[in-house]
């Protein structure tokens, strides 16, 4: 057995164990840290497969940005673990059904699309023989054979970002929104109100005369 094969089995075993700890750990921070470990092991496996671009991309994007954001969110939120554990059994049937559907769909996609993936890699055989790098080969496959799938994935991510922002800011109490239509239809009567007030009156003449008389007597 070659040394690279031994490393592959070690990294694969660590990846499986860390993935199981992500979903079985009771502490959300520990789950996030185990997910970081899973990403590192996946990157190591890609390095063994000579996919350096994907390995570096996984470490920089997911470990360096996404997981740091997850850790900040998990550590800053006041999560009541007792409530989560109390309602866990109620969501197990629905989570099982959803998980089974995802696994079946993923299996069907891989089974149906494996031939297309193999053909796409055969199309890049000439580039590999010409000495192209893995990054250039991946770019050729993504932007030629899988351009529509790549654009649909970007559109789905954009919709997810917009939906997350709208759900977050919709119920905020101190959130102020600007209604352009109301500003366009504004009238002078709605903005300015003229108030009529009585003019201030001066002191009565009798009081002024008394004050002058008292000054002369003194």
mmCIF file of C-alpha atoms in Angstrom:
data_model
loop_
_atom_site.group_PDB
_atom_site.id
_atom_site.type_symbol
_atom_site.label_atom_id
_atom_site.label_comp_id
_atom_site.label_asym_id
_atom_site.label_seq_id
_atom_site.Cartn_x
_atom_site.Cartn_y
_atom_site.Cartn_z
ATOM 1 C CA UNK A 1 0.000 0.000 0.000
ATOM 2 C CA UNK A 2 1.358 3.406 -0.983
ATOM 3 C CA UNK A 3 1.882 6.211 1.484
ATOM 4 C CA UNK A 4 -0.628 8.474 -0.284
ATOM 5 C CA UNK A 5 -3.284 5.766 0.073
ATOM 6 C CA UNK A 6 -2.625 5.574 3.816
ATOM 7 C CA UNK A 7 -2.931 9.355 4.080
ATOM 8 C CA UNK A 8 -6.209 9.239 2.131
ATOM 9 C CA UNK A 9 -7.737 6.721 4.549
ATOM 10 C CA UNK A 10 -6.542 8.729 7.557
ATOM 11 C CA UNK A 11 -7.969 11.999 6.243
ATOM 12 C CA UNK A 12 -11.203 10.291 5.170
ATOM 13 C CA UNK A 13 -11.643 8.733 8.618
ATOM 14 C CA UNK A 14 -11.030 12.074 10.324
ATOM 15 C CA UNK A 15 -13.481 13.712 7.921
ATOM 16 C CA UNK A 16 -16.219 11.200 8.746
ATOM 17 C CA UNK A 17 -15.628 11.460 12.498
ATOM 18 C CA UNK A 18 -15.607 15.262 12.461
ATOM 19 C CA UNK A 19 -18.762 15.314 10.320
ATOM 20 C CA UNK A 20 -20.543 13.085 12.834
ATOM 21 C CA UNK A 21 -19.401 15.305 15.706
ATOM 22 C CA UNK A 22 -20.839 18.352 13.914
ATOM 23 C CA UNK A 23 -24.366 16.936 14.104
ATOM 24 C CA UNK A 24 -24.050 15.149 17.461
ATOM 25 C CA UNK A 25 -22.259 17.740 19.577
ATOM 26 C CA UNK A 26 -24.428 19.542 22.125
ATOM 27 C CA UNK A 27 -22.353 22.716 22.101
ATOM 28 C CA UNK A 28 -22.828 24.904 18.968
ATOM 29 C CA UNK A 29 -19.278 26.284 19.238
ATOM 30 C CA UNK A 30 -17.867 22.764 19.335
ATOM 31 C CA UNK A 31 -19.957 21.842 16.275
ATOM 32 C CA UNK A 32 -18.548 24.824 14.376
ATOM 33 C CA UNK A 33 -14.982 23.866 15.327
ATOM 34 C CA UNK A 34 -15.528 20.271 14.208
ATOM 35 C CA UNK A 35 -16.859 21.644 10.920
ATOM 36 C CA UNK A 36 -13.597 23.579 10.519
ATOM 37 C CA UNK A 37 -11.707 20.319 11.084
ATOM 38 C CA UNK A 38 -13.886 18.619 8.455
ATOM 39 C CA UNK A 39 -13.063 21.354 5.944
ATOM 40 C CA UNK A 40 -9.339 20.974 6.588
ATOM 41 C CA UNK A 41 -9.510 17.212 6.045
ATOM 42 C CA UNK A 42 -11.483 17.678 2.832
ATOM 43 C CA UNK A 43 -8.864 20.168 1.642
ATOM 44 C CA UNK A 44 -6.131 17.639 2.450
ATOM 45 C CA UNK A 45 -7.914 14.978 0.394
ATOM 46 C CA UNK A 46 -8.155 17.379 -2.530
ATOM 47 C CA UNK A 47 -4.451 18.081 -2.208
ATOM 48 C CA UNK A 48 -3.810 14.349 -2.507
ATOM 49 C CA UNK A 49 -5.963 14.328 -5.654
ATOM 50 C CA UNK A 50 -3.789 17.165 -7.070
ATOM 51 C CA UNK A 51 -6.711 19.640 -6.961
ATOM 52 C CA UNK A 52 -4.711 22.404 -5.317
ATOM 53 C CA UNK A 53 -7.037 25.204 -6.418
ATOM 54 C CA UNK A 54 -10.098 23.614 -4.798
ATOM 55 C CA UNK A 55 -8.174 22.857 -1.612
ATOM 56 C CA UNK A 56 -6.891 26.424 -1.233
ATOM 57 C CA UNK A 57 -10.340 27.802 -2.114
ATOM 58 C CA UNK A 58 -11.962 25.643 0.563
ATOM 59 C CA UNK A 59 -9.530 26.800 3.235
ATOM 60 C CA UNK A 60 -9.635 30.495 2.302
ATOM 61 C CA UNK A 61 -13.366 30.868 1.696
ATOM 62 C CA UNK A 62 -15.028 28.428 4.069
ATOM 63 C CA UNK A 63 -12.540 28.197 6.915
ATOM 64 C CA UNK A 64 -11.233 31.736 6.653
ATOM 65 C CA UNK A 65 -14.497 33.598 6.092
ATOM 66 C CA UNK A 66 -17.678 31.558 6.459
ATOM 67 C CA UNK A 67 -16.727 29.622 9.571
ATOM 68 C CA UNK A 68 -15.384 32.734 11.296
ATOM 69 C CA UNK A 69 -18.771 34.349 10.650
ATOM 70 C CA UNK A 70 -20.530 31.256 12.023
ATOM 71 C CA UNK A 71 -18.416 31.352 15.172
ATOM 72 C CA UNK A 72 -19.118 35.035 15.734
ATOM 73 C CA UNK A 73 -22.860 34.520 15.274
ATOM 74 C CA UNK A 74 -23.011 31.439 17.506
ATOM 75 C CA UNK A 75 -20.959 33.057 20.275
ATOM 76 C CA UNK A 76 -22.881 36.351 20.187
ATOM 77 C CA UNK A 77 -26.396 34.872 20.140
ATOM 78 C CA UNK A 78 -28.044 33.923 23.389
ATOM 79 C CA UNK A 79 -29.172 30.427 22.458
ATOM 80 C CA UNK A 80 -31.314 28.560 24.969
ATOM 81 C CA UNK A 81 -30.087 24.993 24.616
ATOM 82 C CA UNK A 82 -32.820 23.610 26.876
ATOM 83 C CA UNK A 83 -35.498 24.785 24.457
ATOM 84 C CA UNK A 84 -33.637 23.254 21.525
ATOM 85 C CA UNK A 85 -33.260 19.917 23.284
ATOM 86 C CA UNK A 86 -36.871 19.960 24.403
ATOM 87 C CA UNK A 87 -38.218 20.415 20.852
ATOM 88 C CA UNK A 88 -35.673 18.124 19.219
ATOM 89 C CA UNK A 89 -37.854 15.014 19.126
ATOM 90 C CA UNK A 90 -40.714 16.906 17.553
ATOM 91 C CA UNK A 91 -38.636 17.771 14.478
ATOM 92 C CA UNK A 92 -36.953 14.367 14.053
ATOM 93 C CA UNK A 93 -39.587 12.879 11.648
ATOM 94 C CA UNK A 94 -39.603 15.946 9.399
ATOM 95 C CA UNK A 95 -35.788 16.169 9.475
ATOM 96 C CA UNK A 96 -35.559 12.468 8.545
ATOM 97 C CA UNK A 97 -37.879 12.904 5.563
ATOM 98 C CA UNK A 98 -36.025 15.999 4.336
ATOM 99 C CA UNK A 99 -32.637 14.323 4.789
ATOM 100 C CA UNK A 100 -33.786 11.219 2.892
ATOM 101 C CA UNK A 101 -35.059 13.363 0.002
ATOM 102 C CA UNK A 102 -31.746 15.239 -0.171
ATOM 103 C CA UNK A 103 -29.751 11.987 -0.173
ATOM 104 C CA UNK A 104 -31.932 10.476 -2.909
ATOM 105 C CA UNK A 105 -31.723 13.588 -5.080
ATOM 106 C CA UNK A 106 -27.949 13.772 -4.655
ATOM 107 C CA UNK A 107 -27.573 10.083 -5.554
ATOM 108 C CA UNK A 108 -29.744 10.478 -8.666
ATOM 109 C CA UNK A 109 -27.808 13.550 -9.801
ATOM 110 C CA UNK A 110 -24.450 11.822 -9.337
ATOM 111 C CA UNK A 111 -25.638 8.647 -11.007
ATOM 112 C CA UNK A 112 -27.176 10.463 -13.967
ATOM 113 C CA UNK A 113 -24.469 13.097 -14.363
ATOM 114 C CA UNK A 114 -21.383 10.958 -13.879
ATOM 115 C CA UNK A 115 -21.211 10.182 -17.601
ATOM 116 C CA UNK A 116 -21.463 13.876 -18.465
ATOM 117 C CA UNK A 117 -18.742 14.690 -15.972
ATOM 118 C CA UNK A 118 -16.479 12.033 -17.462
ATOM 119 C CA UNK A 119 -17.105 13.370 -20.971
ATOM 120 C CA UNK A 120 -16.316 16.889 -19.855
ATOM 121 C CA UNK A 121 -13.031 15.711 -18.413
ATOM 122 C CA UNK A 122 -12.232 13.939 -21.657
ATOM 123 C CA UNK A 123 -12.756 17.256 -23.445
ATOM 124 C CA UNK A 124 -10.005 18.770 -21.334
ATOM 125 C CA UNK A 125 -7.553 15.972 -22.065
ATOM 126 C CA UNK A 126 -5.951 18.057 -24.772
ATOM 127 C CA UNK A 127 -5.460 20.922 -22.347
ATOM 128 C CA UNK A 128 -3.914 18.595 -19.793
ATOM 129 C CA UNK A 129 -1.510 17.275 -22.396
ATOM 130 C CA UNK A 130 -0.652 20.854 -23.355
ATOM 131 C CA UNK A 131 0.429 21.524 -19.776
ATOM 132 C CA UNK A 132 -2.579 23.521 -18.550
ATOM 133 C CA UNK A 133 -2.925 24.061 -14.812
ATOM 134 C CA UNK A 134 -5.798 22.650 -12.775
ATOM 135 C CA UNK A 135 -7.288 26.115 -12.371
ATOM 136 C CA UNK A 136 -7.433 26.636 -16.122
ATOM 137 C CA UNK A 137 -8.960 23.188 -16.665
ATOM 138 C CA UNK A 138 -11.615 23.820 -13.996
ATOM 139 C CA UNK A 139 -12.441 27.191 -15.544
ATOM 140 C CA UNK A 140 -12.828 25.620 -18.981
ATOM 141 C CA UNK A 141 -15.187 22.940 -17.683
ATOM 142 C CA UNK A 142 -17.267 25.347 -15.569
ATOM 143 C CA UNK A 143 -17.668 28.063 -18.201
ATOM 144 C CA UNK A 144 -18.323 25.726 -21.143
ATOM 145 C CA UNK A 145 -20.041 22.482 -20.172
ATOM 146 C CA UNK A 146 -21.596 23.623 -16.884
ATOM 147 C CA UNK A 147 -22.193 27.336 -17.531
ATOM 148 C CA UNK A 148 -25.973 27.119 -17.023
ATOM 149 C CA UNK A 149 -25.659 25.122 -13.811
ATOM 150 C CA UNK A 150 -23.049 27.596 -12.575
ATOM 151 C CA UNK A 151 -25.305 30.585 -13.303
ATOM 152 C CA UNK A 152 -28.301 28.906 -11.651
ATOM 153 C CA UNK A 153 -26.214 28.203 -8.537
ATOM 154 C CA UNK A 154 -25.175 31.858 -8.393
ATOM 155 C CA UNK A 155 -28.806 32.959 -8.801
ATOM 156 C CA UNK A 156 -29.908 30.631 -5.982
ATOM 157 C CA UNK A 157 -27.211 32.044 -3.698
ATOM 158 C CA UNK A 158 -28.271 35.598 -4.566
ATOM 159 C CA UNK A 159 -31.912 34.815 -3.749
ATOM 160 C CA UNK A 160 -30.832 33.227 -0.460
ATOM 161 C CA UNK A 161 -28.830 36.323 0.507
ATOM 162 C CA UNK A 162 -31.716 38.670 -0.308
ATOM 163 C CA UNK A 163 -34.184 36.485 1.584
ATOM 164 C CA UNK A 164 -31.937 36.327 4.655
ATOM 165 C CA UNK A 165 -31.522 40.114 4.691
ATOM 166 C CA UNK A 166 -35.259 40.733 4.253
ATOM 167 C CA UNK A 167 -36.188 38.280 7.002
ATOM 168 C CA UNK A 168 -33.651 39.834 9.351
ATOM 169 C CA UNK A 169 -34.686 43.457 8.851
ATOM 170 C CA UNK A 170 -38.425 42.964 8.512
ATOM 171 C CA UNK A 171 -39.227 42.638 12.213
ATOM 172 C CA UNK A 172 -36.667 45.086 13.582
ATOM 173 C CA UNK A 173 -38.272 47.573 15.977
ATOM 174 C CA UNK A 174 -35.825 50.417 15.445
ATOM 175 C CA UNK A 175 -35.644 49.942 11.687
ATOM 176 C CA UNK A 176 -36.542 53.056 9.658
ATOM 177 C CA UNK A 177 -37.666 52.685 6.080
ATOM 178 C CA UNK A 178 -37.930 55.272 3.358
ATOM 179 C CA UNK A 179 -41.088 55.338 1.235
ATOM 180 C CA UNK A 180 -40.267 57.151 -1.975
ATOM 181 C CA UNK A 181 -43.885 57.158 -3.185
ATOM 182 C CA UNK A 182 -45.034 59.023 -0.075
ATOM 183 C CA UNK A 183 -42.228 61.536 -0.499
ATOM 184 C CA UNK A 184 -43.204 62.198 -4.115
ATOM 185 C CA UNK A 185 -46.878 62.757 -3.219
ATOM 186 C CA UNK A 186 -46.101 65.090 -0.321
ATOM 187 C CA UNK A 187 -47.960 68.442 -0.100
ATOM 188 C CA UNK A 188 -47.167 71.695 1.551
ATOM 189 C CA UNK A 189 -50.011 71.255 4.034
ATOM 190 C CA UNK A 190 -48.478 67.961 5.181
ATOM 191 C CA UNK A 191 -45.066 69.476 5.900
ATOM 192 C CA UNK A 192 -45.717 73.057 7.045
ATOM 193 C CA UNK A 193 -48.422 74.235 9.425
ATOM 194 C CA UNK A 194 -49.086 77.949 9.925
ATOM 195 C CA UNK A 195 -49.971 78.848 13.498
ATOM 196 C CA UNK A 196 -51.542 82.246 14.328
ATOM 197 C CA UNK A 197 -50.564 83.669 17.697
ATOM 198 C CA UNK A 198 -51.630 86.893 19.391
ATOM 199 C CA UNK A 199 -49.111 89.691 19.489
ATOM 200 C CA UNK A 200 -47.368 90.391 22.758
ATOM 201 C CA UNK A 201 -48.809 93.378 24.667
ATOM 202 C CA UNK A 202 -46.638 96.057 26.306
ATOM 203 C CA UNK A 203 -46.981 97.159 29.933
ATOM 204 C CA UNK A 204 -50.072 99.326 30.665
ATOM 205 C CA UNK A 205 -49.440 103.128 30.838
ATOM 206 C CA UNK A 206 -50.706 103.380 34.445
ATOM 207 C CA UNK A 207 -48.079 101.015 35.680
ATOM 208 C CA UNK A 208 -45.380 102.976 33.886
ATOM 209 C CA UNK A 209 -46.623 106.276 35.430
ATOM 210 C CA UNK A 210 -46.579 104.811 38.922
ATOM 211 C CA UNK A 211 -43.031 103.630 38.442
ATOM 212 C CA UNK A 212 -41.887 107.130 37.353
ATOM 213 C CA UNK A 213 -43.661 108.794 40.289
ATOM 214 C CA UNK A 214 -42.085 106.496 42.790
ATOM 215 C CA UNK A 215 -38.709 107.318 41.304
ATOM 216 C CA UNK A 216 -39.214 111.075 41.757
ATOM 217 C CA UNK A 217 -40.357 110.741 45.397
ATOM 218 C CA UNK A 218 -37.284 108.773 46.229
#
